[in-house]
């Protein structure tokens, strides 16, 4: 059901609130599986721990940047839900970039990578930052020269591909595959919402249950659905009310920059909402400073709906219940620990 009238939404949804019983098979959102099941059943890939181990090393390795100052994890800090906690990213030599850093957690669910979807998969994506002048400003030849002098890394590479002979040189595709395989392990199952989906009614608050019902009723699930609660289509930001009043340059053109097609102007990949409570500031331009603000804007610009404070609060409670676990620990706890050690 879509609410066309903001006032109707207010009176119907807030005054006499109901929510439907959960039917896991019929819900627009599904639970995230464990890592091995994800590789084998969902991605139909072999789970190779030696490749994952190499990828983890590379992800945290500053030798991927020209001046050895930045690794992938500098911008995608796994202790902080895979982001840099800034409106836009900062590359080598303090260069401030034009766009917000999305999380690497659950990026394996995305049907394409980057806000504008210009990389078709994680391997193609990982080729971007090392070569980007504004990010790591290096290239694979330079990186391979540095890494091939490190016996630990070379042993990990041989363990990952025991049948390959690397004595004549190393194709960058091996580094990229290892990084991508590591990223495929960065999925976050066991969120309170997943426990709720799996039949535990006490896993989330009443407020979050009502928020989920609203999320479905007002039409958020049209774009944000599936295991990752997004990542499955391109959609225009400002579909119902103009978002880009005067600001129509650069990265704000979104997918138009890739296709040149008018239809794609201001189209962005719908972000996955797993762990979204921890990944602010929000939107491709990093303009939304609170989750409430982001939810309110979505109602306005995507659905032509002025959500009430109570509705926003319920939806936020639902979104908070999407915070999952990595290596058996809630990302929320991981972040709190990191913050208290700073
Ligand atoms: C200087 C900061 C920075 C560094 C270093 C960096 N990234 Fe990113 N990453 C970003 C930004 C900013 C974006 C979004 C760019 C865009 O969409 O145009 C991004 C996008 C991504 C995405 C796409 C996620 C999505 O939802 O579309 C993945 C995956 C990713 N980075 C992984 C990596 C890996 C792997 C490395 C190391 C090889 C890396 N990043 C290095 C800032 C950085
Ligand atoms: C027509 C498709 C569509 C609908 C409907 C929609 N969204 Fe979105 N949502 C998007 C797109 C596209 C973005 C990325 C915006 C950008 O480019 O900055 C987004 C971004 C978000 C973000 C920020 C994520 C981030 O990592 O920055 C949140 C939170 C969000 N949506 C929640 C909602 C909620 C809640 C609703 C319902 C009230 C909703 N969305 C309805 C398409 C949609």
Short mmCIF file of C-alpha atoms and ligand atoms in Angstrom, two decimals:
data_model
loop_
_atom_site.label_atom_id
_atom_site.label_comp_id
_atom_site.label_asym_id
_atom_site.label_seq_id
_atom_site.Cartn_x
_atom_site.Cartn_y
_atom_site.Cartn_z
CA UNK A 1 0.00 0.00 0.00
CA UNK A 2 1.33 3.44 -0.92
CA UNK A 3 0.25 6.51 1.03
CA UNK A 4 -0.44 9.28 -1.43
CA UNK A 5 -1.67 11.81 1.12
CA UNK A 6 0.70 12.80 3.90
CA UNK A 7 -2.21 13.59 6.21
CA UNK A 8 -3.88 10.28 5.55
CA UNK A 9 -0.64 8.53 6.35
CA UNK A 10 -0.48 10.38 9.64
CA UNK A 11 -4.01 9.52 10.76
CA UNK A 12 -4.12 5.96 9.47
CA UNK A 13 -0.71 4.83 10.52
CA UNK A 14 -0.20 6.63 13.80
CA UNK A 15 -3.70 6.58 15.33
CA UNK A 16 -4.60 2.94 14.90
CA UNK A 17 -1.37 1.15 14.63
CA UNK A 18 -1.14 -2.47 13.57
CA UNK A 19 1.50 -4.76 12.21
CA UNK A 20 1.18 -7.94 10.27
CA UNK A 21 2.63 -11.18 11.61
CA UNK A 22 6.01 -12.03 10.13
CA UNK A 23 6.10 -14.66 7.41
CA UNK A 24 9.80 -15.11 6.71
CA UNK A 25 9.20 -16.49 3.20
CA UNK A 26 6.95 -13.63 2.18
CA UNK A 27 8.87 -10.66 3.64
CA UNK A 28 10.62 -8.21 1.29
CA UNK A 29 13.76 -8.49 3.44
CA UNK A 30 15.62 -11.74 4.06
CA UNK A 31 18.21 -12.82 6.63
CA UNK A 32 21.91 -12.82 5.84
CA UNK A 33 23.49 -16.31 5.90
CA UNK A 34 26.87 -17.31 7.37
CA UNK A 35 30.04 -16.73 5.32
CA UNK A 36 30.57 -20.21 3.89
CA UNK A 37 26.91 -20.62 3.00
CA UNK A 38 27.04 -17.18 1.37
CA UNK A 39 29.98 -18.17 -0.87
CA UNK A 40 28.70 -21.57 -1.83
CA UNK A 41 24.93 -21.18 -2.07
CA UNK A 42 24.41 -17.52 -2.82
CA UNK A 43 27.50 -16.54 -4.83
CA UNK A 44 28.24 -20.06 -6.10
CA UNK A 45 31.95 -19.55 -5.48
CA UNK A 46 34.46 -21.75 -3.68
CA UNK A 47 35.34 -20.45 -0.25
CA UNK A 48 39.16 -20.34 -0.20
CA UNK A 49 40.48 -19.26 3.22
CA UNK A 50 44.03 -18.72 1.89
CA UNK A 51 42.75 -16.16 -0.64
CA UNK A 52 40.68 -14.46 2.03
CA UNK A 53 43.77 -14.25 4.27
CA UNK A 54 45.82 -12.64 1.50
CA UNK A 55 42.96 -10.25 0.73
CA UNK A 56 42.74 -9.24 4.37
CA UNK A 57 46.46 -8.48 4.39
CA UNK A 58 46.17 -6.38 1.22
CA UNK A 59 43.07 -4.55 2.46
CA UNK A 60 45.08 -3.27 5.42
CA UNK A 61 48.32 -2.71 3.48
CA UNK A 62 49.45 0.91 3.00
CA UNK A 63 51.85 -0.19 0.24
CA UNK A 64 48.81 0.00 -2.05
CA UNK A 65 49.25 3.78 -1.99
CA UNK A 66 52.03 5.69 -3.69
CA UNK A 67 53.44 7.25 -0.50
CA UNK A 68 52.64 4.25 1.74
CA UNK A 69 50.22 6.26 3.85
CA UNK A 70 46.78 4.86 2.92
CA UNK A 71 45.28 1.41 2.83
CA UNK A 72 41.75 0.46 1.90
CA UNK A 73 41.00 0.34 5.61
CA UNK A 74 42.07 3.99 6.05
CA UNK A 75 38.81 4.94 4.33
CA UNK A 76 36.84 1.78 5.11
CA UNK A 77 37.66 1.27 8.79
CA UNK A 78 36.23 -2.10 9.82
CA UNK A 79 36.05 -0.93 13.44
CA UNK A 80 33.70 1.84 12.33
CA UNK A 81 31.26 -0.14 10.17
CA UNK A 82 33.52 0.10 7.11
CA UNK A 83 33.49 3.87 6.59
CA UNK A 84 35.68 6.95 7.21
CA UNK A 85 33.14 8.94 9.28
CA UNK A 86 33.45 11.95 6.95
CA UNK A 87 31.08 13.66 4.53
CA UNK A 88 33.51 12.93 1.68
CA UNK A 89 36.73 10.88 1.48
CA UNK A 90 40.31 12.15 1.83
CA UNK A 91 42.99 10.61 -0.41
CA UNK A 92 46.81 10.76 -0.32
CA UNK A 93 48.42 14.15 0.46
CA UNK A 94 45.17 15.29 2.09
CA UNK A 95 43.20 15.57 -1.15
CA UNK A 96 39.52 15.94 -0.31
CA UNK A 97 37.32 13.91 -2.64
CA UNK A 98 33.90 14.76 -4.05
CA UNK A 99 31.79 11.91 -2.68
CA UNK A 100 30.83 10.02 0.49
CA UNK A 101 32.53 6.71 1.30
CA UNK A 102 30.06 3.82 1.34
CA UNK A 103 30.64 0.91 3.68
CA UNK A 104 32.48 -2.20 2.47
CA UNK A 105 30.34 -4.36 4.76
CA UNK A 106 27.81 -6.29 2.67
CA UNK A 107 29.11 -4.73 -0.58
CA UNK A 108 29.21 -8.30 -1.92
CA UNK A 109 25.40 -8.10 -2.15
CA UNK A 110 25.48 -5.05 -4.46
CA UNK A 111 24.51 -5.72 -8.08
CA UNK A 112 27.23 -3.25 -9.08
CA UNK A 113 29.77 -1.17 -7.17
CA UNK A 114 30.14 2.61 -6.54
CA UNK A 115 27.30 5.10 -6.17
CA UNK A 116 26.97 5.24 -9.96
CA UNK A 117 27.54 1.51 -10.47
CA UNK A 118 30.57 2.01 -12.73
CA UNK A 119 32.28 -1.20 -11.53
CA UNK A 120 30.48 -4.43 -12.31
CA UNK A 121 31.98 -6.44 -9.45
CA UNK A 122 34.29 -6.25 -6.45
CA UNK A 123 37.38 -7.18 -8.51
CA UNK A 124 36.73 -4.29 -10.92
CA UNK A 125 36.01 -1.99 -7.98
CA UNK A 126 39.28 -2.84 -6.19
CA UNK A 127 41.19 -1.79 -9.31
CA UNK A 128 39.88 1.77 -8.84
CA UNK A 129 41.34 3.31 -5.66
CA UNK A 130 45.00 2.22 -6.09
CA UNK A 131 45.03 3.83 -9.58
CA UNK A 132 43.01 6.92 -8.68
CA UNK A 133 45.22 10.03 -8.41
CA UNK A 134 42.92 11.52 -5.79
CA UNK A 135 42.85 8.37 -3.67
CA UNK A 136 45.93 6.07 -3.52
CA UNK A 137 47.72 7.48 -6.61
CA UNK A 138 49.66 4.31 -7.42
CA UNK A 139 49.47 1.48 -10.00
CA UNK A 140 49.73 -2.29 -9.84
CA UNK A 141 53.24 -2.39 -11.30
CA UNK A 142 54.52 -0.16 -8.50
CA UNK A 143 52.51 -2.07 -5.87
CA UNK A 144 53.66 -5.47 -7.15
CA UNK A 145 57.29 -4.33 -7.05
CA UNK A 146 56.88 -3.42 -3.38
CA UNK A 147 54.91 -6.51 -2.40
CA UNK A 148 57.14 -9.00 -4.22
CA UNK A 149 60.01 -8.01 -1.92
CA UNK A 150 57.98 -9.14 1.09
CA UNK A 151 58.40 -12.86 1.77
CA UNK A 152 55.34 -13.04 4.01
CA UNK A 153 53.07 -11.66 1.27
CA UNK A 154 54.68 -13.89 -1.38
CA UNK A 155 54.14 -16.97 0.79
CA UNK A 156 50.50 -15.98 1.24
CA UNK A 157 50.14 -15.55 -2.53
CA UNK A 158 51.60 -19.02 -3.19
CA UNK A 159 49.33 -20.54 -0.54
CA UNK A 160 46.34 -18.86 -2.17
CA UNK A 161 47.18 -20.17 -5.66
CA UNK A 162 49.44 -23.23 -5.09
CA UNK A 163 49.35 -24.24 -8.77
CA UNK A 164 50.52 -20.89 -10.14
CA UNK A 165 54.14 -20.03 -10.91
CA UNK A 166 54.76 -16.41 -9.86
CA UNK A 167 58.50 -16.38 -10.63
CA UNK A 168 57.94 -14.64 -14.00
CA UNK A 169 55.72 -11.89 -12.60
CA UNK A 170 52.36 -11.43 -10.95
CA UNK A 171 49.24 -10.40 -12.81
CA UNK A 172 47.24 -7.83 -10.84
CA UNK A 173 44.16 -10.03 -11.16
CA UNK A 174 45.49 -12.19 -8.31
CA UNK A 175 45.69 -9.21 -5.94
CA UNK A 176 42.21 -8.09 -7.03
CA UNK A 177 40.66 -11.52 -6.58
CA UNK A 178 42.13 -11.86 -3.11
CA UNK A 179 40.85 -8.43 -2.04
CA UNK A 180 37.40 -9.19 -3.46
CA UNK A 181 37.26 -12.57 -1.74
CA UNK A 182 38.10 -10.92 1.57
CA UNK A 183 35.34 -8.37 0.99
CA UNK A 184 32.91 -11.23 0.35
CA UNK A 185 33.51 -12.30 3.96
CA UNK A 186 32.50 -8.83 5.21
CA UNK A 187 28.86 -9.73 5.61
CA UNK A 188 26.98 -9.04 8.81
CA UNK A 189 24.40 -11.66 9.81
CA UNK A 190 22.61 -12.01 13.16
CA UNK A 191 21.16 -8.51 13.42
CA UNK A 192 18.27 -8.27 15.90
CA UNK A 193 16.01 -7.87 12.86
CA UNK A 194 17.24 -11.21 11.47
CA UNK A 195 16.42 -12.88 14.76
CA UNK A 196 12.97 -11.34 14.52
CA UNK A 197 12.57 -12.64 10.96
CA UNK A 198 13.62 -16.06 12.15
CA UNK A 199 10.78 -16.15 14.62
CA UNK A 200 11.93 -14.47 17.83
CA UNK A 201 9.29 -11.78 18.50
CA UNK A 202 11.25 -10.37 21.43
CA UNK A 203 14.41 -9.68 19.36
CA UNK A 204 13.33 -6.14 18.46
CA UNK A 205 11.26 -3.47 20.21
CA UNK A 206 7.59 -2.72 19.53
CA UNK A 207 8.71 0.58 18.09
CA UNK A 208 11.03 -1.20 15.61
CA UNK A 209 8.23 -3.59 14.61
CA UNK A 210 5.96 -0.65 13.90
CA UNK A 211 8.80 1.00 12.02
CA UNK A 212 9.22 -2.08 9.83
CA UNK A 213 5.50 -2.10 9.09
CA UNK A 214 5.69 1.58 8.11
CA UNK A 215 8.81 0.95 6.03
CA UNK A 216 6.75 -1.53 4.02
CA UNK A 217 3.49 0.46 4.02
CA UNK A 218 4.87 3.77 2.76
CA UNK A 219 6.91 2.11 0.00
CA UNK A 220 10.54 2.14 1.19
CA UNK A 221 10.79 -1.56 0.32
CA UNK A 222 10.11 -0.79 -3.33
CA UNK A 223 13.78 0.24 -3.52
CA UNK A 224 15.31 -1.10 -0.28
CA UNK A 225 14.71 -4.84 -0.19
CA UNK A 226 16.47 -8.21 -0.28
CA UNK A 227 19.11 -9.55 2.12
CA UNK A 228 21.07 -6.30 2.16
CA UNK A 229 17.96 -4.04 2.15
CA UNK A 230 19.12 -2.36 -1.07
CA UNK A 231 21.95 -2.64 -3.58
CA UNK A 232 19.74 -4.05 -6.30
CA UNK A 233 18.79 -1.18 -8.62
CA UNK A 234 19.53 2.37 -9.74
CA UNK A 235 16.95 4.96 -8.77
CA UNK A 236 16.68 8.72 -9.15
CA UNK A 237 17.40 10.77 -6.04
CA UNK A 238 14.51 13.23 -6.08
CA UNK A 239 12.07 10.95 -7.82
CA UNK A 240 8.99 12.72 -6.41
CA UNK A 241 10.29 16.15 -5.37
CA UNK A 242 13.41 17.86 -6.75
CA UNK A 243 16.48 17.23 -4.63
CA UNK A 244 19.02 18.98 -6.86
CA UNK A 245 17.64 22.49 -7.03
CA UNK A 246 20.73 24.30 -8.14
CA UNK A 247 23.40 21.71 -7.55
CA UNK A 248 23.71 19.65 -10.68
CA UNK A 249 27.42 19.30 -11.30
CA UNK A 250 30.03 16.55 -10.97
CA UNK A 251 29.17 13.49 -8.96
CA UNK A 252 25.57 14.63 -8.48
CA UNK A 253 24.82 13.58 -12.04
CA UNK A 254 25.19 9.99 -10.83
CA UNK A 255 24.78 7.29 -13.41
CA UNK A 256 24.43 9.91 -16.19
CA UNK A 257 28.22 10.29 -16.01
CA UNK A 258 28.59 6.66 -17.10
CA UNK A 259 25.88 6.27 -19.73
CA UNK A 260 25.28 9.84 -20.96
CA UNK A 261 21.62 8.87 -21.03
CA UNK A 262 19.13 11.55 -19.87
CA UNK A 263 17.11 8.85 -18.14
CA UNK A 264 20.07 8.23 -15.85
CA UNK A 265 20.50 11.81 -14.65
CA UNK A 266 20.73 11.81 -10.81
CA UNK A 267 20.31 8.04 -10.69
CA UNK A 268 22.28 6.31 -7.97
CA UNK A 269 22.61 2.77 -6.80
CA UNK A 270 20.13 2.27 -3.99
CA UNK A 271 22.38 1.79 -0.95
CA UNK A 272 22.06 -1.28 1.23
CA UNK A 273 20.66 -0.31 4.64
CA UNK A 274 22.34 -3.02 6.72
CA UNK A 275 24.22 -1.26 9.57
CA UNK A 276 22.98 2.10 8.29
CA UNK A 277 22.68 3.42 11.85
CA UNK A 278 26.49 3.38 12.02
CA UNK A 279 27.41 4.71 8.58
CA UNK A 280 26.68 8.43 8.75
CA UNK A 281 26.82 11.04 7.45
CA UNK A 282 24.46 9.74 4.77
CA UNK A 283 23.73 10.10 1.04
CA UNK A 284 26.27 10.23 -1.78
CA UNK A 285 27.00 13.85 -0.88
CA UNK A 286 27.27 13.24 2.87
CA UNK A 287 24.71 15.98 3.55
CA UNK A 288 22.42 14.07 5.93
CA UNK A 289 23.86 14.43 9.41
CA UNK A 290 21.40 12.26 11.31
CA UNK A 291 19.57 9.11 10.42
CA UNK A 292 16.28 10.86 11.17
CA UNK A 293 17.15 13.54 8.65
CA UNK A 294 17.98 10.90 6.03
CA UNK A 295 14.68 9.07 6.64
CA UNK A 296 12.69 12.31 6.51
CA UNK A 297 14.40 13.27 3.24
CA UNK A 298 13.66 9.87 1.72
CA UNK A 299 9.97 10.31 2.54
CA UNK A 300 10.02 13.76 0.99
CA UNK A 301 12.12 13.31 -2.14
CA UNK A 302 11.41 9.68 -3.02
CA UNK A 303 7.81 9.25 -1.88
CA UNK A 304 6.28 12.77 -1.73
CA UNK A 305 5.44 12.13 1.90
CA UNK A 306 5.96 14.37 4.92
CA UNK A 307 6.59 11.80 7.63
CA UNK A 308 5.65 12.84 11.17
CA UNK A 309 8.27 12.86 13.93
CA UNK A 310 6.72 9.71 15.38
CA UNK A 311 6.86 7.91 12.05
CA UNK A 312 10.47 8.91 11.50
CA UNK A 313 11.33 7.71 15.00
CA UNK A 314 9.74 4.30 14.39
CA UNK A 315 11.49 3.83 11.07
CA UNK A 316 14.79 4.78 12.67
CA UNK A 317 14.17 2.19 15.42
CA UNK A 318 13.67 -0.41 12.69
CA UNK A 319 16.85 0.68 10.86
CA UNK A 320 18.83 0.42 14.11
CA UNK A 321 17.70 -3.21 14.37
CA UNK A 322 19.58 -3.90 11.11
CA UNK A 323 22.97 -3.59 12.83
CA UNK A 324 24.58 -7.02 12.45
CA UNK A 325 27.62 -8.99 13.55
CA UNK A 326 31.07 -9.44 12.05
CA UNK A 327 33.20 -12.27 13.40
CA UNK A 328 30.59 -12.88 16.09
CA UNK A 329 30.52 -9.33 17.48
CA UNK A 330 27.92 -6.64 16.93
CA UNK A 331 29.36 -3.81 14.82
CA UNK A 332 27.85 -1.50 17.40
CA UNK A 333 30.00 -3.02 20.17
CA UNK A 334 33.08 -3.04 17.94
CA UNK A 335 32.59 0.67 17.29
CA UNK A 336 32.01 1.49 20.95
CA UNK A 337 35.19 -0.35 21.92
CA UNK A 338 37.21 1.45 19.25
CA UNK A 339 35.80 4.83 20.28
CA UNK A 340 36.59 4.27 23.96
CA UNK A 341 40.18 3.27 23.10
CA UNK A 342 40.82 6.43 21.11
C1 LIG B 1 40.66 7.70 -0.06
C2 LIG B 1 39.61 6.88 0.54
C3 LIG B 1 39.40 5.51 -0.06
C4 LIG B 1 40.31 4.50 -0.20
C5 LIG B 1 41.81 4.53 0.10
C6 LIG B 1 39.57 3.37 -0.70
N1 LIG B 1 38.25 3.69 -0.85
FE1 LIG B 1 36.75 2.45 -1.39
N2 LIG B 1 35.53 4.00 -1.63
C7 LIG B 1 35.82 5.31 -1.31
C8 LIG B 1 34.80 6.18 -1.85
C9 LIG B 1 34.76 7.69 -1.73
C10 LIG B 1 33.90 5.35 -2.55
C11 LIG B 1 32.69 5.81 -3.37
C12 LIG B 1 33.21 6.34 -4.71
C13 LIG B 1 32.13 6.47 -5.76
O1 LIG B 1 31.08 5.84 -5.64
O2 LIG B 1 32.37 7.19 -6.74
C14 LIG B 1 34.38 3.98 -2.37
C15 LIG B 1 33.71 2.85 -2.82
C16 LIG B 1 34.10 1.56 -2.52
C17 LIG B 1 33.30 0.37 -2.74
C18 LIG B 1 31.89 0.33 -3.33
C19 LIG B 1 30.85 0.15 -2.27
C20 LIG B 1 29.47 0.40 -2.79
O3 LIG B 1 28.51 0.26 -2.01
O4 LIG B 1 29.30 0.75 -3.98
C21 LIG B 1 34.05 -0.70 -2.34
C22 LIG B 1 33.65 -2.16 -2.36
C23 LIG B 1 35.33 -0.18 -1.90
N3 LIG B 1 35.30 1.20 -2.00
C24 LIG B 1 36.43 -0.93 -1.52
C25 LIG B 1 37.72 -0.41 -1.44
C26 LIG B 1 38.94 -1.20 -1.49
C27 LIG B 1 39.00 -2.71 -1.66
C28 LIG B 1 39.99 -0.32 -1.37
C29 LIG B 1 41.47 -0.62 -1.41
C30 LIG B 1 41.97 -1.24 -2.64
C31 LIG B 1 39.40 0.99 -1.21
N4 LIG B 1 38.04 0.91 -1.30
C32 LIG B 1 40.14 2.15 -0.98
C33 LIG B 1 36.91 5.72 -0.57
C34 LIG B 1 38.11 5.00 -0.50
C1 LIG B 2 12.58 5.24 -5.38
C2 LIG B 2 13.58 4.49 -4.61
C3 LIG B 2 13.71 4.75 -3.13
C4 LIG B 2 12.72 4.77 -2.17
C5 LIG B 2 11.23 4.57 -2.36
C6 LIG B 2 13.39 4.98 -0.92
N1 LIG B 2 14.73 5.09 -1.10
FE1 LIG B 2 16.12 5.35 0.34
N2 LIG B 2 17.55 5.64 -1.08
C7 LIG B 2 17.36 5.56 -2.43
C8 LIG B 2 18.53 6.06 -3.12
C9 LIG B 2 18.73 6.14 -4.63
C10 LIG B 2 19.43 6.44 -2.12
C11 LIG B 2 20.82 7.07 -2.34
C12 LIG B 2 20.70 8.57 -2.29
C13 LIG B 2 21.97 9.27 -2.72
O1 LIG B 2 22.38 9.12 -3.86
O2 LIG B 2 22.58 9.97 -1.96
C14 LIG B 2 18.79 6.14 -0.84
C15 LIG B 2 19.38 6.37 0.41
C16 LIG B 2 18.79 6.05 1.62
C17 LIG B 2 19.42 6.20 2.90
C18 LIG B 2 20.86 6.64 3.13
C19 LIG B 2 21.81 5.46 2.97
C20 LIG B 2 23.26 5.85 2.97
O3 LIG B 2 24.07 4.94 3.19
O4 LIG B 2 23.61 7.02 2.75
C21 LIG B 2 18.51 5.82 3.85
C22 LIG B 2 18.71 5.78 5.35
C23 LIG B 2 17.30 5.47 3.15
N3 LIG B 2 17.51 5.61 1.79
C24 LIG B 2 16.12 5.09 3.77
C25 LIG B 2 14.89 5.06 3.09
C26 LIG B 2 13.62 5.01 3.77
C27 LIG B 2 13.41 4.96 5.26
C28 LIG B 2 12.67 5.04 2.79
C29 LIG B 2 11.17 5.11 2.96
C30 LIG B 2 10.70 6.26 3.75
C31 LIG B 2 13.36 5.07 1.52
N4 LIG B 2 14.71 5.10 1.76
C32 LIG B 2 12.74 5.07 0.29
C33 LIG B 2 16.21 5.08 -3.06
C34 LIG B 2 14.97 4.99 -2.46
#
